Coordinates of C-alpha atoms and ligand atoms in Angstrom, one line a residue:
M971 CA 0.0 0.0 0.0
N972 CA 1.3 3.5 -0.8
D973 CA 2.0 6.2 1.7
I974 CA -1.2 7.8 3.0
P975 CA -1.3 11.2 1.3
T976 CA -2.2 14.4 3.2
S977 CA -5.9 15.3 2.9
E978 CA -4.8 18.2 0.7
S979 CA -3.2 15.9 -1.9
L980 CA -6.0 13.4 -1.7
R981 CA -8.5 16.1 -2.4
E982 CA -6.4 17.3 -5.4
R983 CA -6.3 13.8 -6.8
L984 CA -10.0 13.3 -6.3
G985 CA -10.6 16.7 -8.0
R986 CA -8.6 15.6 -11.0
I987 CA -10.8 12.5 -11.3
V988 CA -14.2 14.2 -11.2
G989 CA -13.3 17.8 -12.1
A990 CA -13.0 20.7 -9.7
R991 CA -16.7 21.5 -9.9
H992 CA -17.7 18.1 -8.7
I993 CA -15.8 17.9 -5.5
L994 CA -17.2 19.8 -2.5
T995 CA -15.1 20.7 0.5
D996 CA -16.6 23.9 1.8
P997 CA -18.4 23.2 5.2
D998 CA -21.7 24.8 4.0
D999 CA -21.6 22.7 0.8
V1000 CA -20.9 19.4 2.4
A1001 CA -23.3 19.9 5.4
P1002 CA -26.4 18.5 3.7
Y1003 CA -24.5 15.2 2.9
C1004 CA -23.5 14.8 6.5
V1005 CA -26.9 14.6 8.2
E1006 CA -29.7 12.1 7.7
P1007 CA -33.5 12.6 7.7
R1008 CA -34.1 11.9 11.4
E1009 CA -31.0 13.9 12.4
L1010 CA -29.9 10.9 14.6
Y1011 CA -26.6 10.9 12.9
R1012 CA -24.6 14.0 12.0
G1013 CA -21.0 13.6 10.8
A1014 CA -18.2 15.4 9.1
T1015 CA -16.3 14.9 5.8
Q1016 CA -13.1 16.1 4.2
A1017 CA -14.8 15.9 0.8
V1018 CA -18.0 15.0 -1.1
V1019 CA -17.2 13.7 -4.6
L1020 CA -19.8 13.5 -7.3
P1021 CA -18.6 11.3 -10.2
G1022 CA -20.2 11.6 -13.6
S1023 CA -19.5 8.1 -14.9
T1024 CA -18.8 4.5 -13.9
K1025 CA -15.2 5.1 -14.9
E1026 CA -14.9 7.9 -12.5
V1027 CA -16.4 5.8 -9.7
A1028 CA -13.8 3.2 -10.4
A1029 CA -10.9 5.7 -10.3
I1030 CA -12.2 7.1 -7.0
L1031 CA -12.3 3.6 -5.4
R1032 CA -8.9 2.7 -6.8
L1033 CA -7.5 5.8 -5.2
A1034 CA -9.3 5.2 -1.9
N1035 CA -8.2 1.6 -1.8
E1036 CA -4.5 2.6 -2.4
T1037 CA -4.7 5.3 0.3
A1038 CA -6.9 3.5 2.8
T1039 CA -9.4 6.2 2.6
P1040 CA -12.9 5.2 3.9
V1041 CA -15.7 5.9 1.5
V1042 CA -19.4 6.3 2.2
P1043 CA -21.7 5.8 -0.8
Q1044 CA -24.7 8.0 -0.8
A1045 CA -27.7 8.2 -3.1
G1046 CA -30.8 10.2 -2.1
N1047 CA -29.8 10.3 1.6
T1048 CA -33.3 9.2 2.9
G1049 CA -32.0 6.0 4.5
L1050 CA -33.2 5.5 8.1
V1051 CA -30.3 3.6 9.7
G1052 CA -27.6 6.1 9.4
A1053 CA -25.4 4.2 6.9
Q1054 CA -25.2 6.9 4.2
V1055 CA -23.7 9.7 6.2
P1056 CA -20.0 10.0 7.3
D1057 CA -19.0 9.4 10.9
E1058 CA -17.7 12.2 13.1
T1059 CA -14.0 11.8 12.4
G1060 CA -14.0 13.8 9.2
R1061 CA -11.8 11.1 7.6
E1062 CA -14.5 9.4 5.5
I1063 CA -15.3 10.8 2.1
V1064 CA -18.8 10.8 0.7
L1065 CA -19.3 9.3 -2.8
S1066 CA -22.6 10.7 -4.1
V1067 CA -24.1 9.0 -7.1
A1068 CA -26.5 11.9 -7.7
R1069 CA -24.9 12.7 -11.1
L1070 CA -25.3 9.2 -12.4
D1071 CA -28.8 10.0 -13.4
R1072 CA -29.4 8.7 -16.9
I1073 CA -32.0 6.2 -18.0
R1074 CA -29.7 4.3 -20.4
D1075 CA -32.4 2.2 -22.0
L1076 CA -36.0 1.2 -21.9
D1077 CA -37.1 -2.0 -23.6
A1078 CA -40.9 -2.0 -23.7
D1079 CA -41.2 -5.4 -25.4
G1080 CA -38.8 -7.0 -22.9
G1081 CA -40.2 -5.1 -19.9
T1082 CA -36.8 -3.8 -18.7
M1083 CA -35.2 -0.5 -18.0
V1084 CA -31.5 0.3 -17.5
A1085 CA -31.3 3.1 -14.9
E1086 CA -28.1 4.6 -13.4
A1087 CA -27.8 4.6 -9.6
G1088 CA -28.7 8.3 -9.2
V1089 CA -32.0 8.2 -11.0
I1090 CA -34.7 9.3 -8.5
L1091 CA -37.3 6.6 -7.9
E1092 CA -40.2 8.8 -9.0
R1093 CA -38.5 9.4 -12.4
V1094 CA -38.2 5.6 -12.9
Q1095 CA -42.0 5.3 -12.1
E1096 CA -42.8 8.1 -14.6
A1097 CA -40.6 6.8 -17.4
A1098 CA -42.2 3.4 -17.0
A1099 CA -45.7 5.0 -17.1
E1100 CA -44.8 7.0 -20.3
A1101 CA -43.9 3.7 -22.0
G1102 CA -47.3 2.2 -20.9
L1103 CA -45.6 0.1 -18.2
F1104 CA -45.3 0.0 -14.4
F1105 CA -42.5 0.0 -11.9
P1106 CA -44.0 -1.1 -8.6
L1107 CA -41.6 0.1 -5.9
S1108 CA -43.4 2.8 -4.0
L1109 CA -42.5 4.5 -0.8
G1110 CA -42.9 7.8 1.1
A1111 CA -39.5 9.1 0.1
Q1112 CA -39.9 8.3 -3.6
G1113 CA -39.5 12.0 -4.7
S1114 CA -35.9 12.0 -3.3
C1115 CA -34.6 8.4 -2.9
R1116 CA -32.5 7.1 -5.8
I1117 CA -32.4 3.7 -7.4
G1118 CA -28.8 2.9 -6.2
G1119 CA -30.0 3.5 -2.6
N1120 CA -33.1 1.5 -3.1
I1121 CA -31.1 -1.5 -4.3
A1122 CA -28.4 -1.1 -1.7
T1123 CA -31.1 -1.2 1.0
N1124 CA -33.4 -3.8 -0.7
A1125 CA -36.2 -1.3 -0.2
G1126 CA -39.7 -2.7 0.4
G1127 CA -42.5 -0.1 0.5
T1128 CA -46.1 -0.5 -0.2
G1129 CA -45.9 -2.4 -3.5
A1130 CA -43.9 -5.3 -1.9
L1131 CA -47.2 -7.1 -1.1
A1132 CA -47.9 -7.9 -4.7
Y1133 CA -44.5 -7.4 -6.5
G1134 CA -41.9 -8.1 -3.8
S1135 CA -39.0 -6.0 -2.5
M1136 CA -36.3 -4.5 -4.6
R1137 CA -34.5 -7.9 -4.6
E1138 CA -37.3 -9.2 -6.8
L1139 CA -37.3 -6.2 -9.2
V1140 CA -33.7 -6.3 -10.3
L1141 CA -32.4 -8.4 -13.2
G1142 CA -28.8 -7.2 -13.5
L1143 CA -26.3 -4.8 -11.9
E1144 CA -23.2 -2.8 -12.8
V1145 CA -21.0 -2.5 -9.7
V1146 CA -17.6 -1.0 -8.9
L1147 CA -15.8 -3.1 -6.3
P1148 CA -13.8 -1.5 -3.5
T1149 CA -10.6 -2.3 -5.4
G1150 CA -11.8 -0.3 -8.4
E1151 CA -12.6 -3.3 -10.6
V1152 CA -15.9 -3.0 -12.5
W1153 CA -18.4 -5.8 -12.6
H1154 CA -20.4 -5.5 -15.8
G1155 CA -23.5 -7.6 -14.8
L1156 CA -26.3 -5.7 -16.6
R1157 CA -28.0 -8.9 -17.8
R1158 CA -31.7 -8.8 -18.8
L1159 CA -32.4 -12.4 -18.2
K1160 CA -35.2 -13.8 -16.1
K1161 CA -33.7 -17.2 -16.1
D1162 CA -29.9 -17.5 -15.5
N1163 CA -28.6 -20.3 -13.4
A1164 CA -25.0 -20.0 -14.6
G1165 CA -23.2 -20.1 -11.2
Y1166 CA -23.8 -18.0 -8.1
D1167 CA -26.4 -15.1 -8.4
L1168 CA -23.8 -12.4 -7.7
K1169 CA -26.2 -9.5 -8.0
Q1170 CA -28.1 -10.7 -4.9
L1171 CA -24.9 -10.2 -2.8
F1172 CA -25.0 -6.5 -3.5
I1173 CA -28.7 -6.0 -3.1
G1174 CA -29.3 -5.1 0.5
S1175 CA -25.6 -4.8 1.3
E1176 CA -26.0 -1.2 2.3
G1177 CA -22.9 0.1 0.5
T1178 CA -20.5 -2.3 2.2
L1179 CA -19.5 -4.5 -0.7
G1180 CA -19.5 -2.4 -3.8
V1181 CA -20.8 0.8 -5.4
I1182 CA -23.8 0.1 -7.6
T1183 CA -23.6 2.4 -10.7
A1184 CA -26.5 1.0 -12.8
A1185 CA -29.2 -1.6 -12.8
V1186 CA -31.6 -3.5 -15.1
L1187 CA -35.0 -3.1 -13.6
K1188 CA -38.1 -5.2 -14.2
L1189 CA -41.1 -3.4 -15.6
F1190 CA -44.7 -4.8 -15.4
A1191 CA -47.9 -4.4 -17.3
A1192 CA -49.6 -1.2 -16.1
P1193 CA -52.9 -2.0 -14.3
R1194 CA -55.9 -0.6 -16.2
G1195 CA -57.9 0.1 -13.1
R1196 CA -57.2 0.8 -9.5
A1197 CA -59.6 1.1 -6.5
V1198 CA -58.6 2.3 -3.1
A1199 CA -60.5 2.2 0.2
F1200 CA -60.0 3.4 3.7
A1201 CA -61.8 1.2 6.3
G1202 CA -62.4 1.7 10.1
L1203 CA -61.9 -1.3 12.4
A1204 CA -62.0 -2.2 16.0
S1205 CA -58.6 -4.0 16.2
P1206 CA -55.6 -5.4 14.4
Q1207 CA -57.4 -8.8 14.7
A1208 CA -60.2 -7.4 12.6
A1209 CA -57.6 -6.1 10.2
L1210 CA -56.1 -9.6 9.8
K1211 CA -59.6 -10.9 9.1
L1212 CA -60.1 -8.2 6.5
F1213 CA -56.8 -9.0 4.9
R1214 CA -57.8 -12.7 4.5
G1215 CA -61.1 -11.7 3.0
A1216 CA -59.5 -9.1 0.6
R1217 CA -57.0 -11.7 -0.5
A1218 CA -59.7 -14.2 -1.1
A1219 CA -61.7 -11.7 -3.2
A1220 CA -58.9 -10.1 -5.2
G1221 CA -56.0 -12.7 -5.1
P1222 CA -52.8 -11.3 -6.6
A1223 CA -54.8 -8.1 -7.6
L1224 CA -54.6 -7.0 -3.9
T1225 CA -51.7 -4.6 -4.3
G1226 CA -51.8 -2.7 -1.0
F1227 CA -52.8 -3.5 2.5
E1228 CA -51.6 -1.1 5.2
I1229 CA -52.8 -0.5 8.7
L1230 CA -52.6 2.5 11.1
S1231 CA -53.9 3.2 14.5
R1232 CA -56.2 6.1 15.6
T1233 CA -53.2 7.8 17.2
G1234 CA -51.4 7.7 13.8
L1235 CA -54.4 9.2 12.0
E1236 CA -54.7 11.9 14.6
F1237 CA -51.0 12.8 14.1
V1238 CA -51.5 13.0 10.4
T1239 CA -54.7 15.2 10.5
A1240 CA -53.0 17.5 13.1
H1241 CA -49.7 18.0 11.2
L1242 CA -50.1 17.2 7.5
P1243 CA -51.6 20.2 5.8
G1244 CA -54.9 19.4 4.1
A1245 CA -55.2 15.9 5.4
R1246 CA -58.6 14.9 6.6
D1247 CA -60.2 11.8 8.3
P1248 CA -61.9 10.0 5.4
L1249 CA -64.5 8.5 7.7
A1250 CA -67.3 10.3 9.7
E1251 CA -66.7 8.6 13.0
P1252 CA -63.4 7.8 14.8
H1253 CA -62.3 4.1 14.9
P1254 CA -59.5 2.5 16.9
W1255 CA -57.8 1.2 13.8
Y1256 CA -57.8 1.7 10.0
A1257 CA -56.8 -0.3 7.0
L1258 CA -55.9 1.1 3.6
L1259 CA -56.7 -1.3 0.8
E1260 CA -55.7 -1.1 -2.9
V1261 CA -56.9 -3.5 -5.7
S1262 CA -55.4 -3.2 -9.2
S1263 CA -57.0 -4.8 -12.2
A1264 CA -55.3 -5.8 -15.5
R1265 CA -58.8 -5.3 -17.1
S1266 CA -60.5 -2.2 -16.0
E1267 CA -61.5 0.3 -13.3
V1268 CA -64.9 -1.3 -13.0
D1269 CA -63.2 -4.7 -12.3
A1270 CA -61.0 -3.3 -9.6
Q1271 CA -64.0 -1.6 -7.9
A1272 CA -66.0 -4.8 -8.1
M1273 CA -63.3 -6.8 -6.3
L1274 CA -62.8 -4.2 -3.7
E1275 CA -66.5 -3.8 -3.1
E1276 CA -66.9 -7.6 -2.8
A1277 CA -64.3 -7.7 -0.1
L1278 CA -65.7 -4.7 1.8
T1279 CA -69.3 -5.8 1.6
A1280 CA -68.5 -9.2 3.0
A1281 CA -66.4 -7.6 5.8
L1282 CA -69.3 -5.2 6.7
E1283 CA -71.8 -8.0 6.8
A1284 CA -69.5 -10.1 9.0
G1285 CA -68.9 -7.2 11.3
T1286 CA -65.2 -7.2 10.5
I1287 CA -65.2 -3.6 9.7
A1288 CA -67.3 -0.8 11.0
D1289 CA -67.2 1.6 8.1
A1290 CA -65.4 2.2 4.8
A1291 CA -64.9 4.8 2.1
I1292 CA -64.0 3.9 -1.4
A1293 CA -62.1 6.6 -3.2
A1294 CA -64.4 8.2 -5.8
S1295 CA -61.6 9.6 -7.9
L1296 CA -57.9 9.3 -8.5
D1297 CA -57.4 12.5 -6.5
Q1298 CA -59.2 10.9 -3.5
A1299 CA -57.2 7.7 -3.8
A1300 CA -54.1 9.9 -3.7
Q1301 CA -55.4 11.6 -0.6
F1302 CA -55.9 8.2 1.2
W1303 CA -52.3 7.2 0.2
R1304 CA -51.0 10.6 1.4
I1305 CA -52.3 9.8 4.9
R1306 CA -50.4 6.6 4.9
H1307 CA -47.2 8.0 3.5
G1308 CA -47.4 11.1 5.7
L1309 CA -47.2 9.0 8.9
A1310 CA -43.4 8.7 8.6
E1311 CA -43.0 12.5 8.7
V1312 CA -45.6 13.7 11.2
Q1313 CA -44.3 12.0 14.3
R1314 CA -41.6 14.5 14.8
H1315 CA -44.2 17.2 15.5
E1316 CA -45.2 15.2 18.6
G1317 CA -41.7 15.2 20.2
G1318 CA -39.3 12.3 20.5
S1319 CA -40.1 9.0 18.8
I1320 CA -38.4 5.7 19.3
K1321 CA -38.5 3.6 16.1
H1322 CA -38.8 0.0 15.3
D1323 CA -38.9 -1.6 11.8
V1324 CA -39.9 -5.2 12.6
S1325 CA -41.6 -8.1 11.0
V1326 CA -43.4 -11.2 12.3
P1327 CA -45.4 -13.9 10.6
V1328 CA -48.5 -12.1 9.3
A1329 CA -50.9 -14.1 11.4
L1330 CA -49.1 -13.0 14.6
I1331 CA -49.3 -9.2 14.0
P1332 CA -52.3 -8.7 16.3
E1333 CA -50.6 -10.5 19.1
F1334 CA -47.3 -8.7 18.5
I1335 CA -49.0 -5.3 18.6
A1336 CA -51.0 -6.1 21.8
R1337 CA -47.9 -7.4 23.6
A1338 CA -45.6 -4.6 22.5
E1339 CA -48.1 -1.9 23.4
E1340 CA -48.7 -3.3 26.8
A1341 CA -45.0 -3.8 27.6
V1342 CA -43.9 -0.4 26.3
I1343 CA -46.6 1.5 28.2
R1344 CA -45.8 -0.5 31.3
A1345 CA -42.1 0.6 31.0
V1346 CA -42.8 4.2 30.0
P1347 CA -46.2 5.3 31.3
G1348 CA -47.9 7.8 29.0
A1349 CA -45.8 6.8 26.0
R1350 CA -47.9 6.7 22.8
P1351 CA -47.3 3.7 20.5
V1352 CA -47.9 4.6 16.8
P1353 CA -47.8 1.2 15.0
F1354 CA -48.4 1.3 11.3
G1355 CA -47.3 -0.2 8.1
H1356 CA -47.3 -3.1 5.6
M1357 CA -49.5 -5.6 7.4
G1358 CA -49.8 -7.7 4.3
D1359 CA -46.0 -8.3 4.5
G1360 CA -46.0 -8.8 8.3
N1361 CA -43.9 -5.6 8.5
I1362 CA -44.9 -3.1 11.2
H1363 CA -43.2 0.2 12.0
F1364 CA -43.7 0.1 15.8
N1365 CA -42.9 3.6 16.6
V1366 CA -43.3 5.0 20.1
S1367 CA -44.0 8.8 20.6
Q1368 CA -43.0 10.4 23.9
P1369 CA -45.6 11.1 26.6
P1370 CA -46.9 14.6 26.1
G1371 CA -45.0 17.3 28.0
V1372 CA -42.0 15.2 29.1
D1373 CA -38.4 16.1 28.3
K1374 CA -37.6 14.9 24.7
A1375 CA -34.0 14.1 25.5
A1376 CA -34.8 12.1 28.6
F1377 CA -37.3 10.1 26.6
L1378 CA -34.9 9.4 23.7
A1379 CA -32.2 8.4 26.3
R1380 CA -34.4 5.3 26.8
W1381 CA -34.1 4.3 23.1
E1382 CA -32.1 1.1 23.8
E1383 CA -34.3 0.0 26.7
V1384 CA -37.5 0.4 24.7
N1385 CA -35.8 -1.3 21.7
A1386 CA -34.9 -4.2 23.9
I1387 CA -38.5 -4.7 25.1
V1388 CA -39.9 -4.6 21.5
H1389 CA -37.1 -6.6 19.9
G1390 CA -37.4 -9.2 22.7
I1391 CA -41.1 -9.8 21.8
V1392 CA -40.1 -9.9 18.1
A1393 CA -37.5 -12.6 18.8
E1394 CA -40.0 -14.7 20.8
M1395 CA -42.3 -14.6 17.8
G1396 CA -39.6 -15.7 15.3
G1397 CA -39.6 -12.2 13.6
S1398 CA -36.9 -9.8 12.3
I1399 CA -35.7 -6.6 14.0
A1400 CA -34.7 -5.1 10.6
A1401 CA -37.6 -5.8 8.2
E1402 CA -36.9 -3.2 5.4
H1403 CA -34.7 -0.3 6.5
G1404 CA -31.6 -2.4 7.1
I1405 CA -28.9 -2.5 9.8
G1406 CA -26.6 0.5 9.0
R1407 CA -25.1 2.0 12.1
L1408 CA -28.4 2.2 14.1
K1409 CA -28.7 -1.6 14.6
R1410 CA -25.2 -2.8 14.1
G1411 CA -24.8 -3.7 17.7
L1412 CA -27.9 -5.8 17.5
L1413 CA -26.8 -8.0 14.6
A1414 CA -24.9 -10.4 16.7
E1415 CA -28.0 -11.0 18.8
V1416 CA -30.1 -12.0 15.8
R1417 CA -27.7 -13.9 13.6
R1418 CA -25.9 -17.1 14.3
P1419 CA -22.1 -17.1 14.7
L1420 CA -21.7 -19.0 11.4
E1421 CA -23.9 -16.4 9.6
L1422 CA -21.8 -13.5 11.1
D1423 CA -18.6 -15.3 10.1
L1424 CA -19.8 -15.8 6.5
M1425 CA -20.7 -12.1 6.3
R1426 CA -17.2 -11.1 7.6
R1427 CA -15.6 -13.5 5.1
L1428 CA -17.5 -12.0 2.2
K1429 CA -16.7 -8.5 3.3
R1430 CA -13.0 -9.4 3.5
A1431 CA -13.0 -11.1 0.2
L1432 CA -14.6 -8.1 -1.7
D1433 CA -13.1 -5.3 0.4
P1434 CA -9.7 -6.5 1.8
N1435 CA -8.8 -3.1 3.1
G1436 CA -12.1 -2.4 4.6
I1437 CA -12.6 1.0 2.9
L1438 CA -16.3 0.8 1.9
N1439 CA -18.8 1.9 4.5
P1440 CA -16.7 0.7 7.5
G1441 CA -18.6 0.4 10.8
R1442 CA -21.9 -0.3 9.0
V1443 CA -23.8 -3.6 9.0
I1444 CA -21.0 -6.0 10.0
Ligands
FAD2864 C1 -40.5 9.4 4.5 C2 -39.7 8.1 4.4 C3 -40.4 7.0 4.1 C4 -39.7 5.8 3.9 N1 -40.4 4.6 3.6 C5 -39.8 3.5 3.3 C6 -40.5 2.3 3.0 O1 -41.7 2.3 2.9 N2 -39.8 1.2 2.7 C7 -38.4 1.1 2.8 O2 -37.8 0.1 2.5 N3 -37.7 2.2 3.1 C8 -38.3 3.4 3.4 N4 -37.6 4.5 3.7 C9 -36.2 4.5 3.9 C10 -35.4 4.9 2.6 O3 -36.2 5.8 1.8 C11 -35.0 3.7 1.8 O4 -34.0 3.0 2.5 C12 -34.3 4.0 0.4 O5 -34.2 2.9 -0.3 C13 -33.0 4.7 0.5 O6 -32.6 5.2 -0.7 P1 -31.6 6.5 -0.8 O7 -31.4 6.7 -2.3 O8 -32.1 7.6 -0.1 O9 -30.3 5.9 -0.2 P2 -29.3 6.5 0.8 O10 -30.0 6.9 2.0 O11 -28.5 7.6 0.2 O12 -28.4 5.3 1.2 C14 -28.9 4.2 1.8 C15 -27.8 3.1 1.9 O13 -27.5 2.6 0.6 C16 -26.1 2.9 0.4 N5 -25.9 3.3 -1.0 C17 -26.5 4.4 -1.6 N6 -26.3 4.4 -2.9 C18 -25.5 3.4 -3.1 C19 -24.9 2.9 -4.3 N7 -25.0 3.5 -5.5 N8 -24.1 1.7 -4.2 C20 -24.0 1.1 -3.0 N9 -24.5 1.5 -1.9 C21 -25.3 2.7 -2.0 C22 -25.7 3.9 1.4 O14 -24.3 3.8 1.7 C23 -26.6 3.5 2.6 O15 -26.0 2.4 3.2 C24 -38.3 5.7 4.0 C25 -37.6 6.9 4.3 C26 -38.3 8.1 4.5 C27 -37.5 9.4 4.8

């Protein structure tokens, strides 16, 4: 390994790779890259580099590898486990893929799109729609998260119920390894059993094994009709019954099934401008259902109405509103997506992104609520999320009026309570947001020694000098 250069000369060499305009060193310019959405992690960096091509990414990583410079890949900076921002030392450089923002190709016949890592998710959705097709990944941050980040986190979101997480939406990848070698794996094949499926190693690796520069994404037939409903229910048990009934009525056409509690709805109507309760009376719980039909709007409505009518007759739901227009459907979804953002207006919030087998969700919510309130009297659980995937964001807002810092100081204690229940139920403590820095200390508790050892061996094999996202995940 070469001598470690001074920061000055490292910055000069990086500047020569990307051009002076595309390296940021001024504290004001780098500040937005150093803090993540929840402001739980705030770091420092000697430079943010914004390469404009795969070749430039390769040159940056070669230099970083030679000089043992730690590199933090960043895409849209919406990640929720702190993995995309530099640590406090100032040594780590940020490699932003924001300028890799071309859609290289869209093959409507083959149903594929080749998008670079910096393309914003919403642009991928729009480009697919313009071609009469559909890209199903959908999440609250879709206006700012980028495809590279979505792949590196194996993002889930609300479309995962019918179409799967990002892992199932990627056919091929182009990746720069920590050594600067480029893996050209942009294959468009649905079937390809020639050896190990290398792309799956990088999907969900949270920037620790390579920098994704482009991907072949799967596109789907655009549904011809969509129907969305908001239903009021007595309990998560009733939501589970409704889910079974909706699946029986719509089968794979059930493309969304989300739940939220009354507390969550009240937070949204209080803090999200223009948001209103879709139902006349308050209910303890709500479900948002979406049915998509390959045939027509009428067909989608018919399936949804069948599910809701049966549920009303059986007493599973107390009331429901079916969106009468696309605009109203968007308003229902806005309530659900707004939940992630509004909690900060209610003071401190301790987060959990967990999954349990779908049928155990009611029991999980009941046990976790009871245990958390026993430990922190007055705490307000705000469980919500992708019930159809068994994935609940079990967030806990502080008791009104207490000191925010004192409440947040109990983060690990509350985590331990909730994660303990998850473990007893055979669930996961990191359902869709990943491990990052936030949950790194917990990985050893939920993975067997051999699994941890295999992860470390993989990391060492691909990143022998440990330069890529050190201190994250493993
Ligand atoms: C309001 C809101 C709602 C959200 N809802 C959901 C949801 O429903 N489902 C869900 O799964 N997530 C959700 N998230 C979390 C977040 O949006 C996702 O994790 C998203 O996929 C991150 O994409 P990003 O472009 O912002 O990546 P970043 O935050 O920039 O990076 C995330 C991780 O990927 C790595 N990385 C980034 N780019 C690359 C690359 N090119 N190559 C290698 N590694 C890279 C980073 O180092 C980091 O480890 C939500 C976040 C917010 C703020």
